[in-house]
mmCIF file of C-alpha atoms in Angstrom:
data_model
loop_
_atom_site.group_PDB
_atom_site.id
_atom_site.type_symbol
_atom_site.label_atom_id
_atom_site.label_comp_id
_atom_site.label_asym_id
_atom_site.label_seq_id
_atom_site.Cartn_x
_atom_site.Cartn_y
_atom_site.Cartn_z
ATOM 1 C CA UNK S 1 -0.199 0.040 0.231
ATOM 2 C CA UNK S 2 2.821 2.206 0.554
ATOM 3 C CA UNK S 3 4.052 1.625 -2.703
ATOM 4 C CA UNK S 4 0.824 1.913 -4.425
ATOM 5 C CA UNK S 5 0.160 5.561 -2.623
ATOM 6 C CA UNK S 6 3.397 6.726 -3.098
ATOM 7 C CA UNK S 7 3.077 5.793 -7.136
ATOM 8 C CA UNK S 8 -0.318 7.427 -7.102
ATOM 9 C CA UNK S 9 0.595 10.264 -6.543
ATOM 10 C CA UNK S 10 3.430 10.808 -8.041
ATOM 11 C CA UNK S 11 2.790 13.551 -11.064
ATOM 12 C CA UNK S 12 3.730 11.119 -14.724
ATOM 13 C CA UNK S 13 1.664 13.503 -16.763
ATOM 14 C CA UNK S 14 2.436 12.206 -20.860
ATOM 15 C CA UNK S 15 5.868 12.642 -21.979
ATOM 16 C CA UNK S 16 7.078 13.803 -18.209
ATOM 17 C CA UNK S 17 6.442 10.145 -16.964
ATOM 18 C CA UNK S 18 10.488 9.703 -15.919
ATOM 19 C CA UNK S 19 10.033 10.103 -12.217
ATOM 20 C CA UNK S 20 7.195 7.553 -11.498
ATOM 21 C CA UNK S 21 9.050 5.567 -13.778
ATOM 22 C CA UNK S 22 12.052 4.932 -11.077
ATOM 23 C CA UNK S 23 9.732 4.820 -7.843
ATOM 24 C CA UNK S 24 8.096 1.676 -10.269
ATOM 25 C CA UNK S 25 11.596 0.000 -10.902
ATOM 26 C CA UNK S 26 12.968 1.051 -8.125
ATOM 27 C CA UNK S 27 9.789 -0.892 -6.018
ATOM 28 C CA UNK S 28 10.673 -4.325 -9.316
ATOM 29 C CA UNK S 29 14.020 -4.571 -8.638
ATOM 30 C CA UNK S 30 14.090 -7.200 -5.733
ATOM 31 C CA UNK S 31 12.239 -9.211 -7.978
ATOM 32 C CA UNK S 32 13.896 -8.884 -11.612
ATOM 33 C CA UNK S 33 16.869 -9.928 -13.827
ATOM 34 C CA UNK S 34 17.385 -6.984 -15.868
ATOM 35 C CA UNK S 35 15.750 -3.693 -16.761
ATOM 36 C CA UNK S 36 15.304 -2.556 -20.118
ATOM 37 C CA UNK S 37 14.355 1.312 -20.373
ATOM 38 C CA UNK S 38 14.299 3.531 -23.963
ATOM 39 C CA UNK S 39 14.757 6.612 -25.224
ATOM 40 C CA UNK S 40 11.412 7.558 -24.727
ATOM 41 C CA UNK S 41 10.382 6.389 -21.507
ATOM 42 C CA UNK S 42 8.482 2.805 -21.621
ATOM 43 C CA UNK S 43 10.447 1.114 -18.816
ATOM 44 C CA UNK S 44 10.976 -2.319 -18.986
ATOM 45 C CA UNK S 45 11.721 -5.358 -15.958
ATOM 46 C CA UNK S 46 12.908 -8.582 -17.264
ATOM 47 C CA UNK S 47 12.815 -13.327 -15.510
ATOM 48 C CA UNK S 48 14.867 -14.656 -17.514
ATOM 49 C CA UNK S 49 16.431 -12.188 -20.427
ATOM 50 C CA UNK S 50 17.802 -15.532 -22.788
ATOM 51 C CA UNK S 51 15.043 -17.000 -23.179
ATOM 52 C CA UNK S 52 14.140 -16.673 -26.421
ATOM 53 C CA UNK S 53 10.317 -17.363 -25.625
ATOM 54 C CA UNK S 54 9.507 -13.372 -24.975
ATOM 55 C CA UNK S 55 6.382 -13.046 -23.442
ATOM 56 C CA UNK S 56 5.346 -9.940 -21.771
ATOM 57 C CA UNK S 57 2.555 -8.383 -19.458
ATOM 58 C CA UNK S 58 2.085 -4.988 -19.612
ATOM 59 C CA UNK S 59 0.802 -1.129 -18.210
ATOM 60 C CA UNK S 60 1.223 1.769 -18.595
ATOM 61 C CA UNK S 61 2.889 5.244 -16.295
ATOM 62 C CA UNK S 62 1.325 7.928 -18.242
ATOM 63 C CA UNK S 63 -1.389 11.069 -16.739
ATOM 64 C CA UNK S 64 -3.349 13.319 -19.407
ATOM 65 C CA UNK S 65 -2.802 16.387 -18.479
ATOM 66 C CA UNK S 66 -2.471 20.273 -20.191
ATOM 67 C CA UNK S 67 0.259 22.143 -21.600
ATOM 68 C CA UNK S 68 0.654 26.053 -21.136
ATOM 69 C CA UNK S 69 -0.425 27.350 -24.300
ATOM 70 C CA UNK S 70 -0.761 30.696 -23.804
ATOM 71 C CA UNK S 71 0.076 33.661 -21.633
ATOM 72 C CA UNK S 72 -2.043 36.789 -21.397
ATOM 73 C CA UNK S 73 -0.558 40.905 -20.152
ATOM 74 C CA UNK S 74 -2.483 40.591 -17.278
ATOM 75 C CA UNK S 75 -0.891 37.233 -16.887
ATOM 76 C CA UNK S 76 -3.593 34.016 -16.530
ATOM 77 C CA UNK S 77 -2.585 31.141 -18.141
ATOM 78 C CA UNK S 78 -5.253 29.575 -21.215
ATOM 79 C CA UNK S 79 -5.043 25.629 -21.797
ATOM 80 C CA UNK S 80 -4.843 22.582 -24.582
ATOM 81 C CA UNK S 81 -4.461 19.150 -23.473
ATOM 82 C CA UNK S 82 -2.447 17.274 -23.166
ATOM 83 C CA UNK S 83 -3.824 13.604 -23.800
ATOM 84 C CA UNK S 84 -7.991 13.045 -23.069
ATOM 85 C CA UNK S 85 -8.109 15.946 -20.251
ATOM 86 C CA UNK S 86 -11.494 17.760 -19.215
ATOM 87 C CA UNK S 87 -12.266 21.099 -19.392
ATOM 88 C CA UNK S 88 -15.536 19.716 -18.256
ATOM 89 C CA UNK S 89 -14.007 19.656 -15.054
ATOM 90 C CA UNK S 90 -11.624 22.371 -14.446
ATOM 91 C CA UNK S 91 -13.472 25.328 -12.883
ATOM 92 C CA UNK S 92 -12.476 25.473 -9.288
ATOM 93 C CA UNK S 93 -9.121 22.769 -9.601
ATOM 94 C CA UNK S 94 -6.640 23.444 -8.344
ATOM 95 C CA UNK S 95 -2.848 22.518 -10.247
ATOM 96 C CA UNK S 96 0.909 22.418 -10.260
ATOM 97 C CA UNK S 97 2.099 23.471 -13.437
ATOM 98 C CA UNK S 98 5.827 21.937 -13.427
ATOM 99 C CA UNK S 99 8.835 23.739 -14.479
ATOM 100 C CA UNK S 100 12.358 23.628 -14.489
ATOM 101 C CA UNK S 101 12.652 26.612 -11.008
ATOM 102 C CA UNK S 102 9.778 23.509 -8.956
ATOM 103 C CA UNK S 103 5.942 23.385 -8.661
ATOM 104 C CA UNK S 104 3.937 26.268 -9.446
ATOM 105 C CA UNK S 105 0.773 27.021 -7.864
ATOM 106 C CA UNK S 106 -2.025 27.516 -9.483
ATOM 107 C CA UNK S 107 -6.097 27.075 -9.677
ATOM 108 C CA UNK S 108 -8.472 27.458 -13.153
ATOM 109 C CA UNK S 109 -10.669 30.317 -11.918
ATOM 110 C CA UNK S 110 -14.372 30.292 -13.260
ATOM 111 C CA UNK S 111 -16.609 33.113 -12.830
ATOM 112 C CA UNK S 112 -19.614 33.138 -10.016
ATOM 113 C CA UNK S 113 -22.833 32.034 -10.640
ATOM 114 C CA UNK S 114 -25.181 34.391 -10.109
ATOM 115 C CA UNK S 115 -22.489 37.421 -13.499
ATOM 116 C CA UNK S 116 -22.796 34.934 -15.771
ATOM 117 C CA UNK S 117 -26.264 33.619 -17.658
ATOM 118 C CA UNK S 118 -27.000 37.717 -16.837
ATOM 119 C CA UNK S 119 -28.998 40.076 -19.816
ATOM 120 C CA UNK S 120 -30.779 37.339 -21.213
ATOM 121 C CA UNK S 121 -27.854 35.755 -23.556
ATOM 122 C CA UNK S 122 -27.061 32.044 -22.618
ATOM 123 C CA UNK S 123 -25.061 31.102 -19.452
ATOM 124 C CA UNK S 124 -21.795 29.723 -20.450
ATOM 125 C CA UNK S 125 -20.251 26.599 -20.226
ATOM 126 C CA UNK S 126 -16.507 25.452 -19.220
ATOM 127 C CA UNK S 127 -14.817 24.712 -22.794
ATOM 128 C CA UNK S 128 -11.042 24.163 -24.057
ATOM 129 C CA UNK S 129 -11.285 28.132 -25.133
ATOM 130 C CA UNK S 130 -12.319 29.688 -21.616
ATOM 131 C CA UNK S 131 -11.300 27.524 -19.197
ATOM 132 C CA UNK S 132 -7.987 29.382 -17.896
ATOM 133 C CA UNK S 133 -5.785 29.249 -14.398
ATOM 134 C CA UNK S 134 -4.534 31.767 -12.619
ATOM 135 C CA UNK S 135 -1.053 31.836 -10.357
ATOM 136 C CA UNK S 136 -1.445 34.775 -8.492
ATOM 137 C CA UNK S 137 -0.163 37.179 -11.109
ATOM 138 C CA UNK S 138 -1.030 40.769 -12.394
ATOM 139 C CA UNK S 139 1.544 40.232 -15.367
ATOM 140 C CA UNK S 140 2.937 38.059 -18.055
ATOM 141 C CA UNK S 141 5.933 39.190 -16.257
ATOM 142 C CA UNK S 142 5.985 37.646 -13.492
ATOM 143 C CA UNK S 143 4.761 34.530 -14.457
ATOM 144 C CA UNK S 144 7.639 34.410 -16.235
ATOM 145 C CA UNK S 145 9.870 35.625 -13.052
ATOM 146 C CA UNK S 146 8.052 31.739 -11.669
ATOM 147 C CA UNK S 147 9.684 29.742 -15.002
ATOM 148 C CA UNK S 148 6.109 29.535 -16.541
ATOM 149 C CA UNK S 149 6.427 29.599 -20.105
ATOM 150 C CA UNK S 150 4.551 27.823 -23.295
ATOM 151 C CA UNK S 151 5.152 24.468 -22.564
ATOM 152 C CA UNK S 152 5.322 23.482 -19.425
ATOM 153 C CA UNK S 153 2.936 21.060 -18.358
ATOM 154 C CA UNK S 154 0.113 20.943 -15.455
ATOM 155 C CA UNK S 155 -1.201 18.710 -13.759
ATOM 156 C CA UNK S 156 -4.324 17.814 -10.696
ATOM 157 C CA UNK S 157 -2.248 17.772 -7.424
ATOM 158 C CA UNK S 158 -5.032 15.504 -6.689
ATOM 159 C CA UNK S 159 -3.547 12.500 -3.967
ATOM 160 C CA UNK S 160 -4.378 8.563 -2.735
ATOM 161 C CA UNK S 161 -7.904 7.825 -0.887
ATOM 162 C CA UNK S 162 -9.667 4.977 0.915
ATOM 163 C CA UNK S 163 -14.032 5.483 0.761
ATOM 164 C CA UNK S 164 -15.282 3.116 2.400
ATOM 165 C CA UNK S 165 -13.116 0.156 3.268
ATOM 166 C CA UNK S 166 -12.460 -0.961 -0.156
ATOM 167 C CA UNK S 167 -12.238 1.665 -2.862
ATOM 168 C CA UNK S 168 -9.667 3.783 -3.946
ATOM 169 C CA UNK S 169 -10.030 7.482 -4.848
ATOM 170 C CA UNK S 170 -7.689 9.043 -6.754
ATOM 171 C CA UNK S 171 -6.586 11.067 -10.454
ATOM 172 C CA UNK S 172 -4.543 8.830 -12.436
ATOM 173 C CA UNK S 173 -5.742 5.069 -11.527
ATOM 174 C CA UNK S 174 -5.734 5.262 -14.935
ATOM 175 C CA UNK S 175 -3.198 3.692 -15.402
ATOM 176 C CA UNK S 176 -0.126 3.484 -12.665
ATOM 177 C CA UNK S 177 -2.440 0.982 -11.341
ATOM 178 C CA UNK S 178 -2.119 -1.417 -13.841
ATOM 179 C CA UNK S 179 2.233 -0.646 -13.349
ATOM 180 C CA UNK S 180 1.229 -1.308 -9.789
ATOM 181 C CA UNK S 181 -0.731 -4.930 -10.990
ATOM 182 C CA UNK S 182 2.414 -5.752 -13.168
ATOM 183 C CA UNK S 183 5.026 -5.387 -9.970
ATOM 184 C CA UNK S 184 2.421 -7.775 -7.910
ATOM 185 C CA UNK S 185 2.379 -10.404 -10.424
ATOM 186 C CA UNK S 186 6.436 -10.124 -10.355
ATOM 187 C CA UNK S 187 6.259 -10.090 -7.296
ATOM 188 C CA UNK S 188 4.114 -12.971 -7.062
ATOM 189 C CA UNK S 189 6.370 -14.959 -8.868
ATOM 190 C CA UNK S 190 9.170 -14.150 -6.962
ATOM 191 C CA UNK S 191 8.585 -14.991 -3.451
ATOM 192 C CA UNK S 192 6.466 -18.088 -4.401
ATOM 193 C CA UNK S 193 9.519 -19.489 -6.767
ATOM 194 C CA UNK S 194 8.208 -19.706 -9.280
ATOM 195 C CA UNK S 195 10.686 -20.790 -11.885
ATOM 196 C CA UNK S 196 8.998 -19.436 -16.010
ATOM 197 C CA UNK S 197 9.581 -21.109 -18.998
ATOM 198 C CA UNK S 198 10.232 -18.420 -20.880
ATOM 199 C CA UNK S 199 11.400 -14.871 -20.487
ATOM 200 C CA UNK S 200 8.692 -11.696 -19.160
ATOM 201 C CA UNK S 201 9.015 -8.745 -20.412
ATOM 202 C CA UNK S 202 6.419 -6.719 -16.978
ATOM 203 C CA UNK S 203 6.779 -3.763 -19.215
ATOM 204 C CA UNK S 204 5.549 -0.045 -18.055
ATOM 205 C CA UNK S 205 5.074 2.133 -21.850
ATOM 206 C CA UNK S 206 4.748 5.416 -21.798
ATOM 207 C CA UNK S 207 2.279 8.109 -24.217
ATOM 208 C CA UNK S 208 -0.325 5.401 -24.300
ATOM 209 C CA UNK S 209 -2.750 8.488 -22.799
ATOM 210 C CA UNK S 210 -1.731 10.643 -26.903
ATOM 211 C CA UNK S 211 -1.784 7.124 -29.364
ATOM 212 C CA UNK S 212 -0.554 4.167 -28.349
ATOM 213 C CA UNK S 213 3.256 5.597 -28.912
ATOM 214 C CA UNK S 214 5.299 4.353 -26.456
ATOM 215 C CA UNK S 215 3.895 0.511 -26.667
ATOM 216 C CA UNK S 216 4.249 0.611 -30.301
ATOM 217 C CA UNK S 217 7.678 1.212 -29.661
ATOM 218 C CA UNK S 218 8.910 -0.694 -27.105
ATOM 219 C CA UNK S 219 7.191 -3.633 -28.477
ATOM 220 C CA UNK S 220 10.307 -3.040 -31.982
ATOM 221 C CA UNK S 221 12.233 -3.097 -28.783
ATOM 222 C CA UNK S 222 11.226 -6.554 -27.333
ATOM 223 C CA UNK S 223 9.463 -7.961 -30.142
ATOM 224 C CA UNK S 224 7.475 -10.387 -28.096
ATOM 225 C CA UNK S 225 6.121 -13.573 -28.708
ATOM 226 C CA UNK S 226 2.638 -13.092 -26.320
ATOM 227 C CA UNK S 227 1.179 -10.162 -24.474
ATOM 228 C CA UNK S 228 -1.102 -10.321 -22.244
ATOM 229 C CA UNK S 229 -1.451 -5.918 -21.297
ATOM 230 C CA UNK S 230 -4.022 -4.741 -18.730
ATOM 231 C CA UNK S 231 -5.655 -1.422 -18.297
ATOM 232 C CA UNK S 232 -8.746 0.068 -17.272
ATOM 233 C CA UNK S 233 -12.408 -0.001 -18.715
ATOM 234 C CA UNK S 234 -15.814 2.213 -17.829
ATOM 235 C CA UNK S 235 -17.622 0.698 -15.157
ATOM 236 C CA UNK S 236 -20.920 1.626 -16.312
ATOM 237 C CA UNK S 237 -23.625 1.546 -13.743
ATOM 238 C CA UNK S 238 -22.878 5.149 -13.037
ATOM 239 C CA UNK S 239 -24.931 7.952 -14.129
ATOM 240 C CA UNK S 240 -25.577 8.723 -17.914
ATOM 241 C CA UNK S 241 -24.060 6.044 -18.725
ATOM 242 C CA UNK S 242 -25.807 3.331 -21.747
ATOM 243 C CA UNK S 243 -25.299 -0.268 -21.495
ATOM 244 C CA UNK S 244 -26.834 -1.252 -24.903
ATOM 245 C CA UNK S 245 -23.308 1.265 -26.397
ATOM 246 C CA UNK S 246 -20.601 0.725 -23.383
ATOM 247 C CA UNK S 247 -21.343 -3.301 -22.117
ATOM 248 C CA UNK S 248 -22.832 -3.966 -19.587
ATOM 249 C CA UNK S 249 -19.479 -4.199 -16.391
ATOM 250 C CA UNK S 250 -19.818 -3.107 -12.759
ATOM 251 C CA UNK S 251 -16.853 -2.250 -9.989
ATOM 252 C CA UNK S 252 -16.099 -4.821 -7.409
ATOM 253 C CA UNK S 253 -18.187 -7.452 -9.551
ATOM 254 C CA UNK S 254 -14.293 -8.555 -11.113
ATOM 255 C CA UNK S 255 -11.896 -8.382 -14.256
ATOM 256 C CA UNK S 256 -12.900 -7.794 -17.465
ATOM 257 C CA UNK S 257 -11.843 -9.775 -20.372
ATOM 258 C CA UNK S 258 -11.874 -7.477 -23.836
ATOM 259 C CA UNK S 259 -13.025 -9.464 -26.879
ATOM 260 C CA UNK S 260 -12.321 -7.991 -30.030
ATOM 261 C CA UNK S 261 -9.972 -8.371 -33.170
ATOM 262 C CA UNK S 262 -7.164 -7.473 -31.359
ATOM 263 C CA UNK S 263 -7.608 -10.316 -28.589
ATOM 264 C CA UNK S 264 -6.079 -13.280 -29.837
ATOM 265 C CA UNK S 265 -8.627 -16.159 -29.188
ATOM 266 C CA UNK S 266 -6.524 -19.129 -27.877
ATOM 267 C CA UNK S 267 -5.645 -16.916 -25.815
ATOM 268 C CA UNK S 268 -8.084 -15.460 -24.432
ATOM 269 C CA UNK S 269 -9.811 -18.389 -24.147
ATOM 270 C CA UNK S 270 -6.430 -20.022 -22.257
ATOM 271 C CA UNK S 271 -7.390 -16.577 -20.088
ATOM 272 C CA UNK S 272 -11.709 -16.833 -18.706
ATOM 273 C CA UNK S 273 -10.748 -20.863 -18.990
ATOM 274 C CA UNK S 274 -7.492 -20.214 -16.127
ATOM 275 C CA UNK S 275 -10.010 -17.992 -14.703
ATOM 276 C CA UNK S 276 -13.595 -20.676 -14.101
ATOM 277 C CA UNK S 277 -9.747 -22.720 -12.477
ATOM 278 C CA UNK S 278 -9.471 -20.508 -10.171
ATOM 279 C CA UNK S 279 -12.608 -19.100 -9.113
ATOM 280 C CA UNK S 280 -11.131 -15.641 -10.195
ATOM 281 C CA UNK S 281 -15.437 -13.844 -11.143
ATOM 282 C CA UNK S 282 -14.526 -12.051 -14.648
ATOM 283 C CA UNK S 283 -16.578 -9.882 -16.618
ATOM 284 C CA UNK S 284 -16.661 -9.826 -20.371
ATOM 285 C CA UNK S 285 -16.700 -6.582 -21.819
ATOM 286 C CA UNK S 286 -16.451 -6.921 -27.092
ATOM 287 C CA UNK S 287 -14.774 -3.690 -27.788
ATOM 288 C CA UNK S 288 -15.415 -3.837 -31.498
ATOM 289 C CA UNK S 289 -13.332 -2.406 -34.080
ATOM 290 C CA UNK S 290 -9.865 -1.584 -31.598
ATOM 291 C CA UNK S 291 -9.940 -2.191 -28.440
ATOM 292 C CA UNK S 292 -8.318 2.033 -27.745
ATOM 293 C CA UNK S 293 -5.523 0.554 -24.937
ATOM 294 C CA UNK S 294 -2.156 -0.315 -25.910
ATOM 295 C CA UNK S 295 -3.369 -4.198 -26.901
ATOM 296 C CA UNK S 296 -3.657 -2.723 -30.456
ATOM 297 C CA UNK S 297 -0.222 -1.327 -30.620
ATOM 298 C CA UNK S 298 1.587 -5.223 -29.379
ATOM 299 C CA UNK S 299 -1.357 -7.239 -31.542
ATOM 300 C CA UNK S 300 -0.704 -5.649 -35.153
ATOM 301 C CA UNK S 301 3.144 -5.458 -34.245
ATOM 302 C CA UNK S 302 6.457 -8.073 -35.441
ATOM 303 C CA UNK S 303 3.892 -9.528 -38.179
ATOM 304 C CA UNK S 304 1.551 -9.976 -35.557
ATOM 305 C CA UNK S 305 2.189 -11.231 -31.113
ATOM 306 C CA UNK S 306 -0.592 -13.116 -29.417
ATOM 307 C CA UNK S 307 -2.179 -10.515 -27.201
ATOM 308 C CA UNK S 308 -5.054 -10.859 -24.426
ATOM 309 C CA UNK S 309 -6.844 -7.131 -22.630
ATOM 310 C CA UNK S 310 -8.161 -7.902 -18.568
ATOM 311 C CA UNK S 311 -9.326 -4.658 -17.858
ATOM 312 C CA UNK S 312 -9.967 -3.320 -14.479
ATOM 313 C CA UNK S 313 -14.002 -1.757 -14.127
ATOM 314 C CA UNK S 314 -13.606 2.248 -13.339
ATOM 315 C CA UNK S 315 -15.522 5.003 -12.217
ATOM 316 C CA UNK S 316 -15.429 8.243 -13.546
ATOM 317 C CA UNK S 317 -12.022 7.706 -15.666
ATOM 318 C CA UNK S 318 -9.656 11.011 -16.640
ATOM 319 C CA UNK S 319 -10.979 12.521 -14.080
ATOM 320 C CA UNK S 320 -9.675 13.172 -9.793
ATOM 321 C CA UNK S 321 -11.438 10.345 -8.290
ATOM 322 C CA UNK S 322 -11.192 7.500 -10.851
ATOM 323 C CA UNK S 323 -12.464 4.940 -8.147
ATOM 324 C CA UNK S 324 -11.788 1.376 -8.692
ATOM 325 C CA UNK S 325 -12.544 -1.370 -6.272
ATOM 326 C CA UNK S 326 -10.389 -3.057 -3.617
ATOM 327 C CA UNK S 327 -11.224 -6.563 -4.925
ATOM 328 C CA UNK S 328 -10.992 -6.401 -8.040
ATOM 329 C CA UNK S 329 -7.368 -4.705 -8.466
ATOM 330 C CA UNK S 330 -6.611 -8.199 -6.330
ATOM 331 C CA UNK S 331 -8.311 -10.536 -9.429
ATOM 332 C CA UNK S 332 -6.836 -8.749 -12.602
ATOM 333 C CA UNK S 333 -3.774 -9.420 -10.159
ATOM 334 C CA UNK S 334 -4.620 -13.051 -9.288
ATOM 335 C CA UNK S 335 -5.136 -13.638 -13.103
ATOM 336 C CA UNK S 336 -2.708 -12.602 -14.857
ATOM 337 C CA UNK S 337 0.501 -14.284 -12.603
ATOM 338 C CA UNK S 338 -2.221 -17.783 -12.428
ATOM 339 C CA UNK S 339 -2.357 -16.890 -16.983
ATOM 340 C CA UNK S 340 1.267 -17.087 -16.644
ATOM 341 C CA UNK S 341 1.819 -20.584 -15.104
ATOM 342 C CA UNK S 342 -0.442 -21.888 -17.651
ATOM 343 C CA UNK S 343 2.215 -20.804 -20.749
ATOM 344 C CA UNK S 344 3.859 -22.986 -22.035
ATOM 345 C CA UNK S 345 8.161 -22.527 -23.580
ATOM 346 C CA UNK S 346 7.661 -21.747 -27.572
ATOM 347 C CA UNK S 347 3.889 -22.365 -27.630
ATOM 348 C CA UNK S 348 2.497 -20.287 -29.980
ATOM 349 C CA UNK S 349 -1.649 -19.518 -29.661
ATOM 350 C CA UNK S 350 -1.694 -20.986 -32.928
ATOM 351 C CA UNK S 351 -5.711 -21.767 -34.847
ATOM 352 C CA UNK S 352 -3.456 -23.635 -36.220
ATOM 353 C CA UNK S 353 -1.257 -25.846 -33.582
#
């Protein structure tokens, strides 16, 4: 829990994941034989690095954020997205602006309710063009003196907490919880003295939030035979989500196994069988043409990599109060762990074997 809290609370915006990766690698160090890192910051712990058959378990390390885009003469900051940041939740949120001089604090300001929509005008709603950050400065020169410039990245400071004993709440659970879960798989393999007949690559990819870019790069480096990816999906029991469109998924009911063209059928069915055999509760999700996760990047790389996706049901995605159930976290870890123990060296998951 100490590692989880420290890891979630640390800021790792897309393109600036290095500090979070250091925390992750330090925790993983006792459980792996070596590490691989790449030019853009993806980190990989490796067990049995000399084995010819290679299996990946993967999550992504980055969180959504903002960039400083424009500073007005009177010291206000306008922003653009770095990933899928939600403009609707921004007004009245505190922010951290990351500069070479350290963190600069600010707030997304917003006019009072009784000043909006007067004179018969429609009330203006938050949108990317009108949200702004106030750092308490009155000129552009003051802002720049703090070290803030166009291109500085901006994150929310909201930290980890537990609600009602078993609900984990934080920003960036999407998907640093994935990094936590694959690290726990490595820990369990080590502590239970399991010897795998293949090389295991525990991959924490960068830049998923802007198009699966880290996974695209690291899969070319590793050239795996198999990839089991973990990410988050929507708990569709919350208001304003249509189950007919998004599926019927609920946190607390178990890991979600994806059905999509990118998920290789034989590998996926092995994971389903593993869940049944080990009495691990699970749910199914049809994701249509793409999964929208790093699964897509692994599956279609290197001439085709047998890939599967095990997701964690999550409420309030891309907000500062993302929420998951502790039982689901533990069961995703267990399902990945038990699935690895069923993979034999040189198994190809071929349709035609």
